[in-house]
Each structure stands twice: as structure tokens, then as C-alpha cells.
Short mmCIF file of N, CA and C in Angstrom, two decimals:
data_model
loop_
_atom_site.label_atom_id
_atom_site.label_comp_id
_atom_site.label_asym_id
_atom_site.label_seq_id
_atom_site.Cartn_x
_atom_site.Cartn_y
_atom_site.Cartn_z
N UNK A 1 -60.49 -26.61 2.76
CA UNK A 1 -61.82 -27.14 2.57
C UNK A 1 -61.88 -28.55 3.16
N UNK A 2 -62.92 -29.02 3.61
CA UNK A 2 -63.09 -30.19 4.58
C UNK A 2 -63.19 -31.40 3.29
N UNK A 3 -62.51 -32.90 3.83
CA UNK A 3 -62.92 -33.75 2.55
C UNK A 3 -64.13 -33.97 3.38
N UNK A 4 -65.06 -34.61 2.14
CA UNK A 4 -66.30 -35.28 1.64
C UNK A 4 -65.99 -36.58 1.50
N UNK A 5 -66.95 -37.19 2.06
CA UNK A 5 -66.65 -39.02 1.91
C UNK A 5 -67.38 -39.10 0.45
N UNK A 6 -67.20 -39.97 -0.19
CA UNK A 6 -67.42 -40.30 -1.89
C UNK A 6 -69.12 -40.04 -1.52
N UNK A 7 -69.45 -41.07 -0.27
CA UNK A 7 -71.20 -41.65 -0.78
C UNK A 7 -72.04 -39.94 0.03
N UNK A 8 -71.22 -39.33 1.21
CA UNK A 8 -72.31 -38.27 1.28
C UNK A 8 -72.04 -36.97 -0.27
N UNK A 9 -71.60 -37.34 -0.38
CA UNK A 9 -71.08 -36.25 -1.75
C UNK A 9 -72.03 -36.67 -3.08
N UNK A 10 -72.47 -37.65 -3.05
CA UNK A 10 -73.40 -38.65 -4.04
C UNK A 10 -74.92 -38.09 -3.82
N UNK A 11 -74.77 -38.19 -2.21
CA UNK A 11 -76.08 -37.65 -1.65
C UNK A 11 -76.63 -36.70 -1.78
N UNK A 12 -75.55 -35.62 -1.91
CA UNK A 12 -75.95 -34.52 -1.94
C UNK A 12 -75.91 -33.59 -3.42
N UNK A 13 -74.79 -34.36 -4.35
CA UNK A 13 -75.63 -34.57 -5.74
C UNK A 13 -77.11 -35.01 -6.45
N UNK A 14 -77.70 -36.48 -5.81
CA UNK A 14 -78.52 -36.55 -5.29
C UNK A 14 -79.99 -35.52 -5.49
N UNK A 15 -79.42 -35.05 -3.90
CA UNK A 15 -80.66 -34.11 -3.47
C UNK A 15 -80.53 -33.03 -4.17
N UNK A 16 -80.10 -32.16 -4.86
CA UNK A 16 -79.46 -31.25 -5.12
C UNK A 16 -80.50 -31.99 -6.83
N UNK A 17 -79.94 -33.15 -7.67
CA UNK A 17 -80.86 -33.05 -8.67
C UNK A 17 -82.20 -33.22 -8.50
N UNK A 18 -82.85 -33.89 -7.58
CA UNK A 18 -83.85 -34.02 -7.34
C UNK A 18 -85.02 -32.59 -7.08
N UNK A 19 -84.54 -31.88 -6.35
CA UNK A 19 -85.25 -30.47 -5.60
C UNK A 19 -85.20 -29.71 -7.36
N UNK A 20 -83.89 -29.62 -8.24
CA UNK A 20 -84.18 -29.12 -10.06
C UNK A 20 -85.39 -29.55 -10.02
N UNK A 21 -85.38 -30.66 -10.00
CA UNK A 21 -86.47 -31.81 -10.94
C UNK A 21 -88.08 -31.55 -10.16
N UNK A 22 -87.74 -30.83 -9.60
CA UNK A 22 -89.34 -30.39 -9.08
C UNK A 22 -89.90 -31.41 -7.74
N UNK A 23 -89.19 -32.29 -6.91
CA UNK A 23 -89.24 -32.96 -5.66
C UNK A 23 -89.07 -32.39 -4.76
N UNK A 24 -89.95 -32.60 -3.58
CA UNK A 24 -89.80 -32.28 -2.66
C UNK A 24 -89.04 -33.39 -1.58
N UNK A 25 -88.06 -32.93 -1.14
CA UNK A 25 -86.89 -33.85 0.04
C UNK A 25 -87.89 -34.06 1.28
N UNK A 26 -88.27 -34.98 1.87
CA UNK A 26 -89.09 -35.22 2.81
C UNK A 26 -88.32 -36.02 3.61
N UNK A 27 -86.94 -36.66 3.66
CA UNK A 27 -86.43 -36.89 4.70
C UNK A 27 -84.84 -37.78 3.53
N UNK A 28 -84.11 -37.70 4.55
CA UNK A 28 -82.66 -38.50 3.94
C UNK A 28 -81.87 -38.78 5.66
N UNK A 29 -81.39 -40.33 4.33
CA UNK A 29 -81.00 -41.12 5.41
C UNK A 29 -81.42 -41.56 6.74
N UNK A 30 -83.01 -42.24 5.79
CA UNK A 30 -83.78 -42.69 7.23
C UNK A 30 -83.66 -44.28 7.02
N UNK A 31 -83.21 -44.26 8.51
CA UNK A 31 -83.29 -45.53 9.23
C UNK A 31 -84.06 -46.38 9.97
N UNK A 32 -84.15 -48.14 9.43
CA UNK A 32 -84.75 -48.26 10.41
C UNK A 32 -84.11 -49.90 10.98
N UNK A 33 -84.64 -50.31 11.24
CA UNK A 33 -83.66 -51.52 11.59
C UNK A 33 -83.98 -52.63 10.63
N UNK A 34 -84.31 -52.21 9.61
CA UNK A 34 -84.39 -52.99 8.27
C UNK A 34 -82.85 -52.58 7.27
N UNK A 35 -82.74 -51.35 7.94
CA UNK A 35 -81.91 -50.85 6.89
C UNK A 35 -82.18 -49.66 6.63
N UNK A 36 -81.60 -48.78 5.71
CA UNK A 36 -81.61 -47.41 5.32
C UNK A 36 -81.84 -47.25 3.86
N UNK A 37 -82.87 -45.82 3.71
CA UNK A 37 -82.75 -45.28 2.82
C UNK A 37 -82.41 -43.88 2.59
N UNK A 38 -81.53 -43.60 1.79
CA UNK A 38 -80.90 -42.40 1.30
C UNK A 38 -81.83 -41.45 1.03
N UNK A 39 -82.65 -41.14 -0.06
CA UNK A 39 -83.67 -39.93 0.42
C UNK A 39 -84.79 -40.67 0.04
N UNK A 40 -85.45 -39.78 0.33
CA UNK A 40 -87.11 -39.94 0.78
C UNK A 40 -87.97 -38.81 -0.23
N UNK A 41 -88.59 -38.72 -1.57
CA UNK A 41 -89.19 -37.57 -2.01
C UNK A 41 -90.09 -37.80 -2.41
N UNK A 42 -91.01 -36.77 -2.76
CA UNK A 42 -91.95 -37.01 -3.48
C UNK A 42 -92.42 -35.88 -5.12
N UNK A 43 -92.94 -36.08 -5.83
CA UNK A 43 -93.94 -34.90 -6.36
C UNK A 43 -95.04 -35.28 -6.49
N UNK A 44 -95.97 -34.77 -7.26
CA UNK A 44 -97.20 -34.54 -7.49
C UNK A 44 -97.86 -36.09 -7.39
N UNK A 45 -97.41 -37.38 -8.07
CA UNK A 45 -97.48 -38.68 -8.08
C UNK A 45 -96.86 -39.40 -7.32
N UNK A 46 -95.43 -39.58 -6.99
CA UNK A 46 -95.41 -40.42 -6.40
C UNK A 46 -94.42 -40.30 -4.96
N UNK A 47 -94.30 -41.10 -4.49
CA UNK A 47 -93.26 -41.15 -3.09
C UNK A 47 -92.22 -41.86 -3.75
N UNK A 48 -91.11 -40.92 -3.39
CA UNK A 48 -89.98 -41.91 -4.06
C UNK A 48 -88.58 -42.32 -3.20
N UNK A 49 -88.53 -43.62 -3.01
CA UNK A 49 -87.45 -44.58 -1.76
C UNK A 49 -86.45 -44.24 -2.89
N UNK A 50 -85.21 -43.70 -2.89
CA UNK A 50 -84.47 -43.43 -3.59
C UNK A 50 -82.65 -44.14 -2.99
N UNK A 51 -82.13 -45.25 -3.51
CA UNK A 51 -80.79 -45.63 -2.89
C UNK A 51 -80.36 -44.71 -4.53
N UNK A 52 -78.95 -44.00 -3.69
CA UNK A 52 -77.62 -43.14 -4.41
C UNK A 52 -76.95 -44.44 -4.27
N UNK A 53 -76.17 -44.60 -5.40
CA UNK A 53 -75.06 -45.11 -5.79
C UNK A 53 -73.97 -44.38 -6.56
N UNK A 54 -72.69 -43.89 -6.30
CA UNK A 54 -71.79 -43.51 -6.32
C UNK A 54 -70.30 -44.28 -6.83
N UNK A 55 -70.00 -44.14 -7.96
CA UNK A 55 -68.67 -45.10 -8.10
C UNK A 55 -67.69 -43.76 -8.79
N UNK A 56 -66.39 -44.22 -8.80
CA UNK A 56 -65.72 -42.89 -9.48
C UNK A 56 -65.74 -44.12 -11.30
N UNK A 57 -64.67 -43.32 -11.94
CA UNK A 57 -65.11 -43.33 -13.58
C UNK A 57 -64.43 -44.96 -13.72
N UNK A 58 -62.92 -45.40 -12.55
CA UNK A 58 -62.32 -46.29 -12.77
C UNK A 58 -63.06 -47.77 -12.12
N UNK A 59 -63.93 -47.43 -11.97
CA UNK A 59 -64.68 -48.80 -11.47
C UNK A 59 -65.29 -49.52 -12.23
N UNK A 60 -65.43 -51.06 -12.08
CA UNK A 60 -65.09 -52.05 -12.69
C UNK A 60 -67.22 -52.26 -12.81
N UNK A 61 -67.40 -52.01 -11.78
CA UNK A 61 -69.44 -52.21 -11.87
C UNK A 61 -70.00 -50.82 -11.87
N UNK A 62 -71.02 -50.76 -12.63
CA UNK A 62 -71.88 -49.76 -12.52
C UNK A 62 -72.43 -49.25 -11.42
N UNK A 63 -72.88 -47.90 -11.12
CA UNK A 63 -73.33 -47.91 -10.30
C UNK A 63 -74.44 -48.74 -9.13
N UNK A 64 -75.06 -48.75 -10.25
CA UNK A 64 -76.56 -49.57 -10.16
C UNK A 64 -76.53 -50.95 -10.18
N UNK A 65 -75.27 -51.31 -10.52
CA UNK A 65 -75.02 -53.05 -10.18
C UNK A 65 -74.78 -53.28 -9.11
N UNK A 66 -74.60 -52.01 -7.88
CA UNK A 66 -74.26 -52.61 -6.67
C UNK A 66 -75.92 -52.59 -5.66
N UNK A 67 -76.46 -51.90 -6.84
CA UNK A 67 -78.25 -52.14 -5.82
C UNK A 67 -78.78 -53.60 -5.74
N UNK A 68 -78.12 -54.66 -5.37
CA UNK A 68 -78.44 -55.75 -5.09
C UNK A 68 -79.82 -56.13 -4.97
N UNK A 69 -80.65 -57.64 -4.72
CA UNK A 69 -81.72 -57.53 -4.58
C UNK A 69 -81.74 -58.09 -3.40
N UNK A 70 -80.31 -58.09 -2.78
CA UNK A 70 -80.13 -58.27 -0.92
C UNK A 70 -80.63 -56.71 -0.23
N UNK A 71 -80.18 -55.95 -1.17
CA UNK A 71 -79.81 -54.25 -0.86
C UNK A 71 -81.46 -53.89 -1.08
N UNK A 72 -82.14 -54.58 -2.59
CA UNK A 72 -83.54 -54.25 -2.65
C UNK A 72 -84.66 -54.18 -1.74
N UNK A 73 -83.95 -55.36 -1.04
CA UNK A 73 -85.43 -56.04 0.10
C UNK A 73 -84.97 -55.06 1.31
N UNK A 74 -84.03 -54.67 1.71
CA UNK A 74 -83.95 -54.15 2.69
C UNK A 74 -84.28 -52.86 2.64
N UNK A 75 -84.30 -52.41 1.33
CA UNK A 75 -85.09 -50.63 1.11
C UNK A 75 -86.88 -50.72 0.86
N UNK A 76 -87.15 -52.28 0.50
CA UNK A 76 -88.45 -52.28 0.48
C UNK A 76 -89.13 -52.28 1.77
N UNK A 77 -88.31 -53.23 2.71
CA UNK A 77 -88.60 -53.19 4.20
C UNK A 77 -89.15 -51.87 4.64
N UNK A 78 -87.59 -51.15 5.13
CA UNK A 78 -87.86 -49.73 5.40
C UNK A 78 -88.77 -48.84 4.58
N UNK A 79 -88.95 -49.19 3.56
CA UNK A 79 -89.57 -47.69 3.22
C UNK A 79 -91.48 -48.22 3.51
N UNK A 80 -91.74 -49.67 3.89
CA UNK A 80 -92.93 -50.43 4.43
C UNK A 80 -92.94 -50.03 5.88
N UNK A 81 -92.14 -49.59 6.50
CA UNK A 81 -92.06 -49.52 7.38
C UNK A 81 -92.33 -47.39 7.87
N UNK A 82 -91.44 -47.18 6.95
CA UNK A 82 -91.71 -45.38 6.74
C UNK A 82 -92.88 -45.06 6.50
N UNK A 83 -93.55 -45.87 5.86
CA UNK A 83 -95.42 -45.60 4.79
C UNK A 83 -96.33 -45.76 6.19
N UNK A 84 -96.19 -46.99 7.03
CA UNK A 84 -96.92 -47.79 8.31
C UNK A 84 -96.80 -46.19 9.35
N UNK A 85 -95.61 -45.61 9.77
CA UNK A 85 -95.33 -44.48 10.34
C UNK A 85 -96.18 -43.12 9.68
N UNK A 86 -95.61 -43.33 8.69
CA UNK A 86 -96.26 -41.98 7.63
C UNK A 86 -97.01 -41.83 6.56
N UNK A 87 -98.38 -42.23 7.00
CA UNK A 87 -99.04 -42.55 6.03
C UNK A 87 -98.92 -42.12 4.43
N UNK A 88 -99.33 -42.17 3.14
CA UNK A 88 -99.35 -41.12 2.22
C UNK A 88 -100.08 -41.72 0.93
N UNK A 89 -100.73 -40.58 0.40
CA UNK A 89 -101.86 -41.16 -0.60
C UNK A 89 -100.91 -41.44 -2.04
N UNK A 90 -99.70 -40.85 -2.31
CA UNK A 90 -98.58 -40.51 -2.93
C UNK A 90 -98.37 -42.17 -3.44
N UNK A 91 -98.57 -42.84 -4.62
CA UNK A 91 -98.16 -44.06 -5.33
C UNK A 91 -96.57 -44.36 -4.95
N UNK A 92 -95.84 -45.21 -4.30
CA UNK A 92 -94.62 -45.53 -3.91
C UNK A 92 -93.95 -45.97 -5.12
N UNK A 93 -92.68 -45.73 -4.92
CA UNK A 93 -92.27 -46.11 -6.12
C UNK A 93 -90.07 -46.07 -5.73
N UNK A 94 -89.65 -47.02 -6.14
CA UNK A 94 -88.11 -47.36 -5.78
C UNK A 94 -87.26 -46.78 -6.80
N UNK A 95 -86.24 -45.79 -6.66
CA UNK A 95 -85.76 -45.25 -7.87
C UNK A 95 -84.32 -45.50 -7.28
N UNK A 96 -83.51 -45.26 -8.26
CA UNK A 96 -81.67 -45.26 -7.95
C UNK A 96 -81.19 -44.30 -9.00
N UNK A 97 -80.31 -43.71 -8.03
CA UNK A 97 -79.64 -42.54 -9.10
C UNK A 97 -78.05 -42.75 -8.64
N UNK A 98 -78.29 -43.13 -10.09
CA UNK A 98 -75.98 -43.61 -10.58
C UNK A 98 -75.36 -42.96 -10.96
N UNK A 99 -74.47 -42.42 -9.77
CA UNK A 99 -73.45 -41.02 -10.04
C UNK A 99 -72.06 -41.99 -10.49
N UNK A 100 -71.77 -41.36 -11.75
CA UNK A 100 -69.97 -41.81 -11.62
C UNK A 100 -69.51 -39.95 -11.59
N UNK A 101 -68.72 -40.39 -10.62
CA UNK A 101 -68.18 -39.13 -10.21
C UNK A 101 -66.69 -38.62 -11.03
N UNK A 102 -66.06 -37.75 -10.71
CA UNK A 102 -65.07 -37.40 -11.27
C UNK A 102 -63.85 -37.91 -10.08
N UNK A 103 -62.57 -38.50 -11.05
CA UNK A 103 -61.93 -39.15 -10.09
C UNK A 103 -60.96 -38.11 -9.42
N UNK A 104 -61.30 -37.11 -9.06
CA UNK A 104 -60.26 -36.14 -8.53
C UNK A 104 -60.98 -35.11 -7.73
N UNK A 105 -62.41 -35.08 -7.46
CA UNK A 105 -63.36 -34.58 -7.09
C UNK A 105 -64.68 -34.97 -6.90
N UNK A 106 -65.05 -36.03 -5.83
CA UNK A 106 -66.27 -36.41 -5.81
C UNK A 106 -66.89 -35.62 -5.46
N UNK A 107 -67.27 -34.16 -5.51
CA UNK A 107 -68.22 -33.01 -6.14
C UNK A 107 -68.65 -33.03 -7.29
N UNK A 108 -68.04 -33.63 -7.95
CA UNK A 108 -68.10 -32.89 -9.35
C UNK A 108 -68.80 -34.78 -10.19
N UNK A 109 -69.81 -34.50 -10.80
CA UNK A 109 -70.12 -36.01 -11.33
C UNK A 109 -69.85 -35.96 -12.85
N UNK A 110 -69.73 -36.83 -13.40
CA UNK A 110 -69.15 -37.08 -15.04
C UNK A 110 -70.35 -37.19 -15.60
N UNK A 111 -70.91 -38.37 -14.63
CA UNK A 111 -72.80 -38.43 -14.88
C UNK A 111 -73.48 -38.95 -14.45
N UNK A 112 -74.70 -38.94 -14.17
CA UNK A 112 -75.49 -38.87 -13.28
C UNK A 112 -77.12 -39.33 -13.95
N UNK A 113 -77.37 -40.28 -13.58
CA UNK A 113 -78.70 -41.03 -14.46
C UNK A 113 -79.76 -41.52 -13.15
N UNK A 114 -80.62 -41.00 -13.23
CA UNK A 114 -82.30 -41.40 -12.19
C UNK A 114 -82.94 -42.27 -12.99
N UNK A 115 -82.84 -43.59 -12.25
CA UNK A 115 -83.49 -44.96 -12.98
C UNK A 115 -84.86 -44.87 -11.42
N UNK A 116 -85.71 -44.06 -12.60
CA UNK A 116 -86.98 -44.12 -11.44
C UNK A 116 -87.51 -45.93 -12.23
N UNK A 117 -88.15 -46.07 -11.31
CA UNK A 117 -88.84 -47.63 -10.62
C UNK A 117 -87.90 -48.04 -11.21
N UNK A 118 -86.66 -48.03 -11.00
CA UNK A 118 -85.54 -49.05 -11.19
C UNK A 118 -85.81 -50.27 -10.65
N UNK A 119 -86.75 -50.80 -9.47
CA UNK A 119 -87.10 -52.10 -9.02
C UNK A 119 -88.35 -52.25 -8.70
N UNK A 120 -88.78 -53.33 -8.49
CA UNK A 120 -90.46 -53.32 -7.91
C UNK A 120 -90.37 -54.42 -7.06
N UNK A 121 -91.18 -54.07 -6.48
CA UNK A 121 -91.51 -55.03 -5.06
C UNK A 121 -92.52 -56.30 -5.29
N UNK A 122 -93.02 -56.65 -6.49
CA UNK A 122 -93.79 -57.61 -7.21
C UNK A 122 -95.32 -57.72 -6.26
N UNK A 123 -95.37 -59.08 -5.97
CA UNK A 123 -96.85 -58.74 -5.06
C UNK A 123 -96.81 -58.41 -3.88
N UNK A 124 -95.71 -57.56 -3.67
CA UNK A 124 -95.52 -57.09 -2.57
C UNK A 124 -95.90 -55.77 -2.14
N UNK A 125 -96.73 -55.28 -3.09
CA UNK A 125 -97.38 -53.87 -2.99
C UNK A 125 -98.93 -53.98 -2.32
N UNK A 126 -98.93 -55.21 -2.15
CA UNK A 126 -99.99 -55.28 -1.25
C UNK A 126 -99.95 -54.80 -0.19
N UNK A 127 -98.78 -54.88 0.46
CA UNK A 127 -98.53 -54.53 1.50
C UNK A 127 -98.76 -53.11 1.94
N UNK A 128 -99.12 -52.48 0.72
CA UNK A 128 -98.79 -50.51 1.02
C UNK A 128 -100.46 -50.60 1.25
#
């Protein structure tokens, strides 16, 4: 069996809970020269800029402590930049989902938590 790097294995945990949860995947790992975001979904309400974070069980920070608000601005960028491209009536909204994985199988997650609007862009939603 082929290895899996830790963070596409996150990803595809990820997408994989998201599509359960009733989302539709509208794009992953889009780039732009702001930076990247990991997936792209939506449902019925909102559009959701989604950074995966991935740590195994022996790590010292949470997942979600590594979503910086260096890491923030650069997913707010891009996904200002994805909306300008692709329009959508869909309320935007920044979520992070914190996999700690299993340390002998990053397939397999221990657990796995979706911190929808985990951040906000403050008066910066003017911009949408």
C-alpha cells in the first residue's frame, strides 16, 4: 500500500466528513498567490473556506493552534479572491477541522472536531 503524507490524509478525512455532513466539495486545495485553501464547500447557507489541521496524538499544540492569524489572513485573502472569480449568494464563512490522528496510521483519526466560523474576518466582510 502506498504511504500517505500526514496533511493529504487529514484532507481526505476532511472531505470524506464533510460530504456525511451533507456539503457539497466545490473545490480543494485551491490556490492562489495569497496562499491556499484546503477545501472549498458549501450547503444550503453557507460557503465554507475550510484549513485541515492534522497533528498525531503526541503533539505538544493542538491542532487548531497552528491556524495562526498569519495563516488566517492568508485564507481570508484567497478565499476574497475565489468569491471575486466565483461569485456566490452562499454567506462565507472560515471553518477548521482538527484531526489528531492515530500515531501508527494517519488514516485512521482518534478525533476529529469542525470548529465552523472558527475565525472572522472582522470589518472585513465588507469586502464580500
Amino acid at each position: 500500500m502506498a504511504r500517505v503524507s500526514r496533511g493529504a490524509a487529514g484532507e481526505v478525512m476532511a472531505a470524506r466528513y464533510l460530504r456525511k455532513k451533507g456539503y457539497t466539495l466545490i473545490a480543494a486545495n485551491y490556490r492562489t498567490r495569497f496562499g491556499e485553501i484546503d477545501i472549498i464547500a458549501a450547503d444550503k447557507k453557507y460557503i465554507a473556506f475550510v484549513e485541515v489541521k492534522l497533528r498525531s496524538g503526541a503533539a505538544i499544540y493542538t491542532p487548531e493552534e497552528a491556524v495562526t492569524p498569519l495563516k488566517q489572513q492568508k485564507i481570508v485573502k484567497a478565499a476574497m479572491q475565489y468569491l471575486q472569480l466565483h461569485p456566490s449568494d452562499l454567506q462565507p464563512r472560515f471553518d477548521v477541522i482538527a484531526i489528531v490522528a492515530d500515531d501508527r496510521d494517519p488514516m485512521k483519526a482518534r478525533s476529529l472536531e469542525h470548529l465552523k466560523a472558527a475565525f472572522d474576518v472582522g470589518g472585513m466582510y465588507a469586502a464580500f
